Tab-separated table of C-alpha atoms in Angstrom:
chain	number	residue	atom	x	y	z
A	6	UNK	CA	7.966	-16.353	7.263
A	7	UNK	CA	9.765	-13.190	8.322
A	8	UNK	CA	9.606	-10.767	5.806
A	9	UNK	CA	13.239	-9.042	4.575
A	10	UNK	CA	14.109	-5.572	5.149
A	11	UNK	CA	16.949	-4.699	2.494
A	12	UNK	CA	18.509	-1.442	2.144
A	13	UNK	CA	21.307	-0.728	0.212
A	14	UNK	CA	24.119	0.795	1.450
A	15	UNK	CA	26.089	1.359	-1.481
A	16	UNK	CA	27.811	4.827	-2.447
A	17	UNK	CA	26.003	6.462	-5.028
A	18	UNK	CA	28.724	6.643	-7.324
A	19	UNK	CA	29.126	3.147	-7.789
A	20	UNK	CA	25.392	2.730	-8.361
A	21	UNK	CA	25.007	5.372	-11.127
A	22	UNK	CA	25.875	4.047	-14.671
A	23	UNK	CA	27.118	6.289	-17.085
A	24	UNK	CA	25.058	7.449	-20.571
A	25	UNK	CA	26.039	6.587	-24.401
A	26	UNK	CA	24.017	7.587	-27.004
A	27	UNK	CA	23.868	5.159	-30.010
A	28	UNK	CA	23.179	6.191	-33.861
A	29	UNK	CA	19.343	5.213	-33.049
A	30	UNK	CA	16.733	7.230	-34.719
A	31	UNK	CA	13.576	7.948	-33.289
A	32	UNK	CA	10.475	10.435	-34.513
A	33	UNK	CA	6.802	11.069	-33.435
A	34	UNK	CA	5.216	9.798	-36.288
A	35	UNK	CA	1.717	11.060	-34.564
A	36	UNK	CA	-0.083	13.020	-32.225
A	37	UNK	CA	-3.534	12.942	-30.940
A	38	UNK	CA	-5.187	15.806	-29.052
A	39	UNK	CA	-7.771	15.609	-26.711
A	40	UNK	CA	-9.748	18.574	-26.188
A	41	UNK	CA	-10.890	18.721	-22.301
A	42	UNK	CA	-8.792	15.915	-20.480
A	43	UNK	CA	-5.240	15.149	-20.253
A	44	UNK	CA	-4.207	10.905	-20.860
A	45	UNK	CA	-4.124	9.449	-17.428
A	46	UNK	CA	-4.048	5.583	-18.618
A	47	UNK	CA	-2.877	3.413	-21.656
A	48	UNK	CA	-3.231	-0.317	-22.818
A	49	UNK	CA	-2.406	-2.188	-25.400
A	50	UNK	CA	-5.106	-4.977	-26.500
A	51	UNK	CA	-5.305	-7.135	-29.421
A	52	UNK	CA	-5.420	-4.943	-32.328
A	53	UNK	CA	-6.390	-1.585	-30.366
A	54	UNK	CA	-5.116	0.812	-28.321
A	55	UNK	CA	-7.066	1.810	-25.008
A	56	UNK	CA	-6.485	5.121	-23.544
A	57	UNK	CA	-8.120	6.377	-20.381
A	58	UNK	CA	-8.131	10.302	-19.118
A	59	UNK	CA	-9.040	12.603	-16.441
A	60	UNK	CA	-12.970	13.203	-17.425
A	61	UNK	CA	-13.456	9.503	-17.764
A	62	UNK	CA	-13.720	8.337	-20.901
A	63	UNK	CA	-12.282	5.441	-21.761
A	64	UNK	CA	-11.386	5.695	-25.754
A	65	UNK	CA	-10.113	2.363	-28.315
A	66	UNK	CA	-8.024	3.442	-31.547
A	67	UNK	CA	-7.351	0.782	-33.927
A	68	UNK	CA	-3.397	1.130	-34.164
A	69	UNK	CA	-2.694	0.013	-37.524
A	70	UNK	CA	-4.162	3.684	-38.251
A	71	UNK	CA	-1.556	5.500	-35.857
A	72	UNK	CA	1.198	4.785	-37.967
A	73	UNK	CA	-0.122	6.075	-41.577
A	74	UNK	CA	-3.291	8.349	-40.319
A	75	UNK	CA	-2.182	11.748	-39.778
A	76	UNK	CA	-5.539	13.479	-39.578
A	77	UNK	CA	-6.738	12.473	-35.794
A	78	UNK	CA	-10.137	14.004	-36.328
A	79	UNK	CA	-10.646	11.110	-38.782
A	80	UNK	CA	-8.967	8.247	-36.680
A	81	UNK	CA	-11.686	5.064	-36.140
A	82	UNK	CA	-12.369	6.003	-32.739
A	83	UNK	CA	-14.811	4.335	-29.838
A	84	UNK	CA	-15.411	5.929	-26.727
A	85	UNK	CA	-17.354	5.438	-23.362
A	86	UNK	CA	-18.171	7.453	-20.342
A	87	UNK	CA	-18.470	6.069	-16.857
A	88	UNK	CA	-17.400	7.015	-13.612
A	89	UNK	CA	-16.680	9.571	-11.627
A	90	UNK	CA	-12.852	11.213	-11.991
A	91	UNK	CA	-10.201	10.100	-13.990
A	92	UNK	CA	-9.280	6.622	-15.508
A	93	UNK	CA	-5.851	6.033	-13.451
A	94	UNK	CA	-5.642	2.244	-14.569
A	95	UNK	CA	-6.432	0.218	-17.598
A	96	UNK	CA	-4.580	-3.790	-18.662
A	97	UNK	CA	-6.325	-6.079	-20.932
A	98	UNK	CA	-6.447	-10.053	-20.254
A	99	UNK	CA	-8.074	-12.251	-22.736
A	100	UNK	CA	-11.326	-11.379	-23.526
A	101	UNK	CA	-11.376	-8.948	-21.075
A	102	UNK	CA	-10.419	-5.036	-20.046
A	103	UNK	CA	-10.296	-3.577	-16.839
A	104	UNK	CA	-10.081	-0.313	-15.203
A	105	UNK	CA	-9.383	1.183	-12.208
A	106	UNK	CA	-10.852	4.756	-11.377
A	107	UNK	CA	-10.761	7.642	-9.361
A	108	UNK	CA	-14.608	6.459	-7.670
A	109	UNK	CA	-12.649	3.351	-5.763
A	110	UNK	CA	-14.474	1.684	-8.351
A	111	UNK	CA	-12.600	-1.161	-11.131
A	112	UNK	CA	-15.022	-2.118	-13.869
A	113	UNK	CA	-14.679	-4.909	-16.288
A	114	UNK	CA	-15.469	-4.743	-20.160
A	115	UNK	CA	-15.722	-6.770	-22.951
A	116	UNK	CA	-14.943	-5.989	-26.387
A	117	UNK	CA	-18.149	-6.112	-28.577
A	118	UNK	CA	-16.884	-8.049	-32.165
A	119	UNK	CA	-20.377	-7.887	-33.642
A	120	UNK	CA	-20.214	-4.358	-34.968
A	121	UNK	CA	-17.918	-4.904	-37.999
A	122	UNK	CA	-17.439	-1.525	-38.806
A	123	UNK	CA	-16.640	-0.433	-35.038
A	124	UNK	CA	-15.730	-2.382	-31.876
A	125	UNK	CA	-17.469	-1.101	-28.799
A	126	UNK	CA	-16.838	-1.558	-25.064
A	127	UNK	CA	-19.836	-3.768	-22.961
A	128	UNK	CA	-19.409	-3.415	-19.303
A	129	UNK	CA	-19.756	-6.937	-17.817
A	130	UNK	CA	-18.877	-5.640	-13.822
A	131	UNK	CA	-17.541	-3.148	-11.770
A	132	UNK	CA	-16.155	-4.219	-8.645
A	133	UNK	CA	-17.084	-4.891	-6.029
A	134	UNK	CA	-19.923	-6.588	-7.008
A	135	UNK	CA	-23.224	-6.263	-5.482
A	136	UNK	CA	-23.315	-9.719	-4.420
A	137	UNK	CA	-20.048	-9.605	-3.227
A	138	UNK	CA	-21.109	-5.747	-0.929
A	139	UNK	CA	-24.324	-7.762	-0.118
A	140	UNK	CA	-22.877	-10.811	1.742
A	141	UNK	CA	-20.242	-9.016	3.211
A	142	UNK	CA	-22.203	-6.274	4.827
A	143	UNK	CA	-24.209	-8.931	6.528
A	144	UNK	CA	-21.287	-9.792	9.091
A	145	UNK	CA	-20.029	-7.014	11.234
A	146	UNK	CA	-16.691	-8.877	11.222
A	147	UNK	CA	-16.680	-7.844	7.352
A	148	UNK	CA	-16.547	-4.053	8.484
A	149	UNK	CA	-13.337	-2.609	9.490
A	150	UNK	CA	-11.987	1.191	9.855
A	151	UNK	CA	-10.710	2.651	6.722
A	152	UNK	CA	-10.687	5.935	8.756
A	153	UNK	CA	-10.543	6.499	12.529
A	154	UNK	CA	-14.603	7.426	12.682
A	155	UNK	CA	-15.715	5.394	9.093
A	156	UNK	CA	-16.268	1.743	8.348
A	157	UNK	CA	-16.439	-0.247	5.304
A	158	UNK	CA	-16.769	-3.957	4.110
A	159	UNK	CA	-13.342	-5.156	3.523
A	160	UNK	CA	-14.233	-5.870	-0.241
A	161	UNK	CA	-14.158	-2.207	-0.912
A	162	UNK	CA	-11.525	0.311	-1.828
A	163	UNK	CA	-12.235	3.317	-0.063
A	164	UNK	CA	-9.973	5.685	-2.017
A	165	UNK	CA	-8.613	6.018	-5.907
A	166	UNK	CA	-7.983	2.810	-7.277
A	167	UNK	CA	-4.180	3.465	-8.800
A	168	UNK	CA	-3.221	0.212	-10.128
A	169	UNK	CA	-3.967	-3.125	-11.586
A	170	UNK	CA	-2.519	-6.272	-12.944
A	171	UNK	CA	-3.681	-9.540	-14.016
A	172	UNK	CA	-2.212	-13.066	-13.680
A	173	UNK	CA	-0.497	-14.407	-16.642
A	174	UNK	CA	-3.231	-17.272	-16.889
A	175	UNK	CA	-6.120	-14.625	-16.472
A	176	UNK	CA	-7.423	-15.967	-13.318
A	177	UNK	CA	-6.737	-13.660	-11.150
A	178	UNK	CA	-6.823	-9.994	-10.973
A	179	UNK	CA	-4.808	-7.251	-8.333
A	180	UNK	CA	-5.788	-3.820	-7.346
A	181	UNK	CA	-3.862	-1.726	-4.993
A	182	UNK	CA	-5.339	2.013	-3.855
A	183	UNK	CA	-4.793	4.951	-2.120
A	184	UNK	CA	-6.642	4.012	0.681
A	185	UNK	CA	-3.050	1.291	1.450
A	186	UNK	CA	-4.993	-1.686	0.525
A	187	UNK	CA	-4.155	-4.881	-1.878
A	188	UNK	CA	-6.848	-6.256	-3.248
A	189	UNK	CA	-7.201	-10.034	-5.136
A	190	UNK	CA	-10.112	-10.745	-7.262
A	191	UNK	CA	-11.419	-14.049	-8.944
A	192	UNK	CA	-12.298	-13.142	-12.733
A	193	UNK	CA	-14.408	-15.877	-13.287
A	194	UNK	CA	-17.232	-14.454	-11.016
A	195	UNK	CA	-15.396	-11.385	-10.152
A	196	UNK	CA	-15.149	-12.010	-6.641
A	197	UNK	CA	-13.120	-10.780	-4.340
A	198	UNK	CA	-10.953	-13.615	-2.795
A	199	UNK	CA	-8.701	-11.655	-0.020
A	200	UNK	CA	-7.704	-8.051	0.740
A	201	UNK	CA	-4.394	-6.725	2.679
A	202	UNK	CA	-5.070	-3.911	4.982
A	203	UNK	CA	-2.644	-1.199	5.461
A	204	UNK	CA	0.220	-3.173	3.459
A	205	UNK	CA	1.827	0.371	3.067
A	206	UNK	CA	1.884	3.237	5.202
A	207	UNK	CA	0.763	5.860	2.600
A	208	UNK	CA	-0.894	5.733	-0.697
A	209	UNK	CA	-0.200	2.789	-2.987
A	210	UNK	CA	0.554	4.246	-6.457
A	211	UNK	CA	2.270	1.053	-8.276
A	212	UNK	CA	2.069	-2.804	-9.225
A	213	UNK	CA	4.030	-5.087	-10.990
A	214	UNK	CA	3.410	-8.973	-10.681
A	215	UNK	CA	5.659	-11.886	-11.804
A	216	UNK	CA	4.741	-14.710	-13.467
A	217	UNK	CA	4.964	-17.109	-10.823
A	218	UNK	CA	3.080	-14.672	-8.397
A	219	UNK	CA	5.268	-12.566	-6.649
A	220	UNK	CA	3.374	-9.015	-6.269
A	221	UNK	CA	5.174	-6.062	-6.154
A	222	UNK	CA	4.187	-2.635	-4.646
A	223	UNK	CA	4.994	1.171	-4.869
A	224	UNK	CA	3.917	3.901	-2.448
A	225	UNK	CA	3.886	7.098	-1.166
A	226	UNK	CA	5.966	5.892	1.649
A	227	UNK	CA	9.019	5.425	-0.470
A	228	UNK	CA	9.065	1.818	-0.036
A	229	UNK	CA	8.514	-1.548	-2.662
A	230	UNK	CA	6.905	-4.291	-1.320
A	231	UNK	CA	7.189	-8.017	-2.413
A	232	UNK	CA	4.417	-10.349	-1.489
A	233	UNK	CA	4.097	-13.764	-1.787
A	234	UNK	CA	1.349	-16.207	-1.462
A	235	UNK	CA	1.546	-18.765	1.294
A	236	UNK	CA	0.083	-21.567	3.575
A	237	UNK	CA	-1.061	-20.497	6.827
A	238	UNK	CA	-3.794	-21.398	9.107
A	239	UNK	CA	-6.321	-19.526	7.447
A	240	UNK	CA	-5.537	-21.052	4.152
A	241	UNK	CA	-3.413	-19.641	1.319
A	242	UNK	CA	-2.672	-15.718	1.918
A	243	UNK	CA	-0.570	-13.167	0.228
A	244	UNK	CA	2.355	-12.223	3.101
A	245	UNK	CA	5.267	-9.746	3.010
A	246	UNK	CA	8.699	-11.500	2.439
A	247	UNK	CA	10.538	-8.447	1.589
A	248	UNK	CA	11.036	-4.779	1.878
A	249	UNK	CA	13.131	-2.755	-0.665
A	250	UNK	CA	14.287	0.642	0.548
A	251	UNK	CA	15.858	2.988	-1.500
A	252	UNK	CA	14.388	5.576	-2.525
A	253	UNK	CA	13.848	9.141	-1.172
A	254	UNK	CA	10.586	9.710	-1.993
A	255	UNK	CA	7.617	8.314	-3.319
A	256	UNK	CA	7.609	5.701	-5.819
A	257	UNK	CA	5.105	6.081	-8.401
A	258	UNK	CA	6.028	3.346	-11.065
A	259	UNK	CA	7.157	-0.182	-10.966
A	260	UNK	CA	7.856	-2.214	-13.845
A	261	UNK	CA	9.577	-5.831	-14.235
A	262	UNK	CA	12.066	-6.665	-17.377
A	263	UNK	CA	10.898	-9.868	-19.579
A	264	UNK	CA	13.097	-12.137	-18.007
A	265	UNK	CA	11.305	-10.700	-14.603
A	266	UNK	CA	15.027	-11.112	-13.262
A	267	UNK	CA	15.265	-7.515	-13.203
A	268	UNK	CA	12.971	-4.925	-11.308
A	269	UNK	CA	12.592	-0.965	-11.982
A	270	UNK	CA	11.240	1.488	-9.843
A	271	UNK	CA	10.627	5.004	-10.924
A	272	UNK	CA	9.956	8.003	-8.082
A	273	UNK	CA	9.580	11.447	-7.138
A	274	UNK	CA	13.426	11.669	-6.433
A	275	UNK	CA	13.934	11.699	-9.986
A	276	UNK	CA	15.835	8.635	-10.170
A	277	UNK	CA	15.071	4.838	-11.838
A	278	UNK	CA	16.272	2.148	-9.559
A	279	UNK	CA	17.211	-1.150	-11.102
A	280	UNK	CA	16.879	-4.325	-8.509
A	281	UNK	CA	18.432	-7.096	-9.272
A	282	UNK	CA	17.798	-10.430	-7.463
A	283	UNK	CA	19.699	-11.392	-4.288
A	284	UNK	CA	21.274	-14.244	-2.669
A	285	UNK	CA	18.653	-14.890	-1.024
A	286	UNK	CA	16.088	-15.567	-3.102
A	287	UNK	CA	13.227	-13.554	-1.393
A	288	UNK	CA	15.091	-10.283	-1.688
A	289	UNK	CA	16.452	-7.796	-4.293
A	290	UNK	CA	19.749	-5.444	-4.219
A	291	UNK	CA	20.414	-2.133	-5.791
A	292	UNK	CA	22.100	-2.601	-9.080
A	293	UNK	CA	22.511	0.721	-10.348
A	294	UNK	CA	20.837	4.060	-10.235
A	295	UNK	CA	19.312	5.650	-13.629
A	296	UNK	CA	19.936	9.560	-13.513
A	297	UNK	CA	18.529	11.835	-16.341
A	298	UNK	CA	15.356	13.290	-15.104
A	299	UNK	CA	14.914	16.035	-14.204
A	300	UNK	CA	11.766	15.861	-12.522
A	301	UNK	CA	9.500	13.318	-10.945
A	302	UNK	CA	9.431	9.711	-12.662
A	303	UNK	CA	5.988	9.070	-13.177
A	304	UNK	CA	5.924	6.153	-15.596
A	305	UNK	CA	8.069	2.772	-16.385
A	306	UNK	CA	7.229	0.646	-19.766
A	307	UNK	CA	9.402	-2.555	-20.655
A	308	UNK	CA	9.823	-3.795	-24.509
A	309	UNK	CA	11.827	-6.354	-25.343
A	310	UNK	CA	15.404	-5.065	-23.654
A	311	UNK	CA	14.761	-1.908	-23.183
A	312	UNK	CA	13.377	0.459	-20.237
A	313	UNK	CA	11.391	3.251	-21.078
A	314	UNK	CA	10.640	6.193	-18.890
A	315	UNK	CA	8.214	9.538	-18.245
A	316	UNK	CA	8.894	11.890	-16.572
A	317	UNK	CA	6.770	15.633	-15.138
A	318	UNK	CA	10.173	17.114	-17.023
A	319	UNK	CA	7.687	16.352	-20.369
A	320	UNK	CA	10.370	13.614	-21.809
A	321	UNK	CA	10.860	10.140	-22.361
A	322	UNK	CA	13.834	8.258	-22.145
A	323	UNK	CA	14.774	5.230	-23.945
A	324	UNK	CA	17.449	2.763	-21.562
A	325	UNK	CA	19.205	-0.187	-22.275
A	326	UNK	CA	21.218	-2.509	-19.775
A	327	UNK	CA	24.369	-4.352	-20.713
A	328	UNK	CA	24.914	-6.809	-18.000
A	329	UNK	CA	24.807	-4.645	-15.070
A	330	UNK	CA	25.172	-1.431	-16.721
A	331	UNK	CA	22.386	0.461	-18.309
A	332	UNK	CA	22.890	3.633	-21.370
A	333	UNK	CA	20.448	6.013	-22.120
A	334	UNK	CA	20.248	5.611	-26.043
A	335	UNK	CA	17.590	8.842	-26.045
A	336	UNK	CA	16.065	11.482	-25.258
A	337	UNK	CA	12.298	11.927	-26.753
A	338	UNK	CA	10.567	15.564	-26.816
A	339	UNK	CA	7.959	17.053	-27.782
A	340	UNK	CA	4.942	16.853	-25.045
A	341	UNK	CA	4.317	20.123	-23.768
A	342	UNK	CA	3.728	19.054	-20.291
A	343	UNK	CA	4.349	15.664	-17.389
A	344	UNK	CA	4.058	11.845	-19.422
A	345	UNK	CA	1.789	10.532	-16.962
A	346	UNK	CA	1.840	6.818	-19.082
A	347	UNK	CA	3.292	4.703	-21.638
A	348	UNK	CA	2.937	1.609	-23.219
A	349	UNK	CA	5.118	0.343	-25.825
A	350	UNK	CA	5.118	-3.020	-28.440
A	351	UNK	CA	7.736	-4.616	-30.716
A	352	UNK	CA	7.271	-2.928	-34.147
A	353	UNK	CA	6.544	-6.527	-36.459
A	354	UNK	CA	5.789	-4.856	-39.243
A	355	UNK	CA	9.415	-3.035	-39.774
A	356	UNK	CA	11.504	-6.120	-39.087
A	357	UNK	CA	14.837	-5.746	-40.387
A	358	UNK	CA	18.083	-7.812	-40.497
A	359	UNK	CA	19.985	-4.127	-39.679
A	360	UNK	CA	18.080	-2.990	-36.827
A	361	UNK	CA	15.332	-3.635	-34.757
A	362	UNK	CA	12.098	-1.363	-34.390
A	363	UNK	CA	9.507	-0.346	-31.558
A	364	UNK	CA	6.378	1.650	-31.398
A	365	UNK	CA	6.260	3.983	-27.600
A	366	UNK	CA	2.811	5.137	-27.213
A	367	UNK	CA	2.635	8.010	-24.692
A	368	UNK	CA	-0.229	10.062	-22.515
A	369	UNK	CA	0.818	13.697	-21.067
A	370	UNK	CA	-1.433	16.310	-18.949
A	371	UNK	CA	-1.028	18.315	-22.132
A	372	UNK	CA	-3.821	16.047	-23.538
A	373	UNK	CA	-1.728	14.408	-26.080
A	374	UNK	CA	-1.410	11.013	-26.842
A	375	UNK	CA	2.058	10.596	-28.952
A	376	UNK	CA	3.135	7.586	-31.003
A	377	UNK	CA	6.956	6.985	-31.680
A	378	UNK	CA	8.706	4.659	-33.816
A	379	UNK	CA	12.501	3.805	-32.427
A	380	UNK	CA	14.991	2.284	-34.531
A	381	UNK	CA	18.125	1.077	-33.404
A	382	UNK	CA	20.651	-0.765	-35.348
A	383	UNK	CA	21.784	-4.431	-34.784
């Protein structure tokens, strides 16, 4: 199938929407410091809250005690080592956590439930496995260049691994890398089931993937990616069916809305581009342009209707889109340095017939992790 090359030509005016603050109220209701690392990675998982950061360590927080524990030194706290350079990646499926890290290595966990007191991490696999390195090295066809004068077994990443996501049903798991590769991996035995070479021309900083399967890629090169998995002679592989160009520099977050009708990119240009689905249903237009940063976007995090943003200008913005219009409804300070992640959740245990309530959870290179409660009225 030939793969779609879409750029939007539209003026810039008419892609920018305007910005209307609502009476919303918003407040860090805590912050934790870390004392030698800034917060490179956060996931939400069960009844925790994983956070990964620069000097490896992978740390779980119960979050019922964010929101009424104001001494962090006492916070229930579990943490593990492992690896070599910072945490860039971390998304929880089932039973299962995995993380991507800055030694081209993705390791799986599982959460230990026998210690009642404290739940601890078990490492199950990191990836690729050595029966997957063993088999392939055995078949020169399984080595290709990853530099003009270096091989490698196609299994491996052979730079930072900067992203991951897992299929709705938990089968399957994606990594993309630095080194331009996308990666798919069975989780049942952890093996690695087919790798893309050079599906960017730079670094790949970004996934999001749709329910159905669609996989969607950020990089360096300025340009998002769609990827689809189809029938060819060599079986069922994942091929490019469209290009979205846009931006003016590198993207380094990508992030689909809950309907997944609705894609945002976030990039070094300082803007948020919302995609909307075309006519065609293997490409995406420009719907509008988000301005507001000031500096590099370097993380996108969806709750319910609303888009949430970081940015290296140390804030947060909170965005909501009326039809094809979007409002920034806030402006959250109060890290001293670039939000390198967020997560966020539907706050269940403020429900109210007035207004409706979310918890933000955010990781800076000024070591904090910050947790903020948003209210905004019905």
């Amino acid at each position: 199938m030939p793969h779609l090359q879409i750029s939007n030509s539209q003026d810039e005016s008419q892609s920018q929407c305007s910005y209307y603050h609502l009476p919303i109220t918003h407040n860090c209701i805590l912050t934790i410091k870390h004392k030698n690392s800034y917060i490179s990675s956060l996931a939400i998982g069960g009844k925790l809250l994983y956070t990964g950061s620069s000097d490896r360590e992978i740390q779980m927080l119960k979050r019922d005690n964010l929101r009424y524990e104001f001494d962090h030194e006492n916070l229930n706290k579990s943490m593990i080592i492992t690896g070599k350079g910072a945490v860039k990646s971390l998304v929880v499926s089932a039973d299962k956590i995995y993380s991507a890290h800055q030694d081209h290595k993705i390791r799986v966990w599982k959460v230990d439930e026998n210690d009642a007191q404290q739940k601890k991490l078990t490492q199950l696999a990191t990836l690729p496995t050595f029966s997957d390195r063993a088999l392939t090295s055995l078949t020169p066809k399984n080595h290709v260049h990853f530099t003009r004068h270096k091989k490698s077994t196609w299994v491996h990443h052979n730079d930072t691994v900067s992203a991951l996501a897992v299929s709705r049903d938990s089968l399957v798991l994606y990594s993309v890398s630095w080194d331009r590769t996308l990666k798919i991996w069975r989780t049942t035995d952890f093996k690695c089931l087919e790798s893309v070479a050079n599906a960017h021309d730079d670094a790949i900083n970004a996934i999001a993937l749709s329910s159905h399967g669609d996989v969607y890629t950020g990089s360096t090169d300025k340009k998002i990616k769609i990827w689809r998995k189809l029938k060819s002679p060599k079986g069922e592989k994942h091929t490019l069916i469209a290009t979205l160009k846009k931006h003016r520099s590198g993207i380094n977050a990508l992030a689909l809305s809950t309907d997944e009708n609705v894609l945002y990119s976030g990039a070094s240009d300082r803007l948020i581009i919302v995609w909307g689905k075309s006519d065609d249903d293997d490409g995406m237009v420009v719907v509008c342009t988000l301005k507001g940063h000031v500096k590099s976007i370097l993380c996108l995090s969806v709750v319910s209707d609303l888009l949430c943003s970081g940015s290296a200008d140390e804030t947060i913005r909170i965005w909501k889109g009326i039809e094809k219009c979007y409002f920034c409804l806030a402006v959250l300070e109060g890290h001293s340095g670039p939000v390198k992640c967020l997560t966020s959740e539907t706050d269940h245990l403020s429900l109210s017939d007035a207004s409706a309530s979310y918890i933000i959870y955010s990781g800076g290179l000024d070591y904090d992790v910050k947790v903020w409660q948003i209210s905004i009225p019905l």
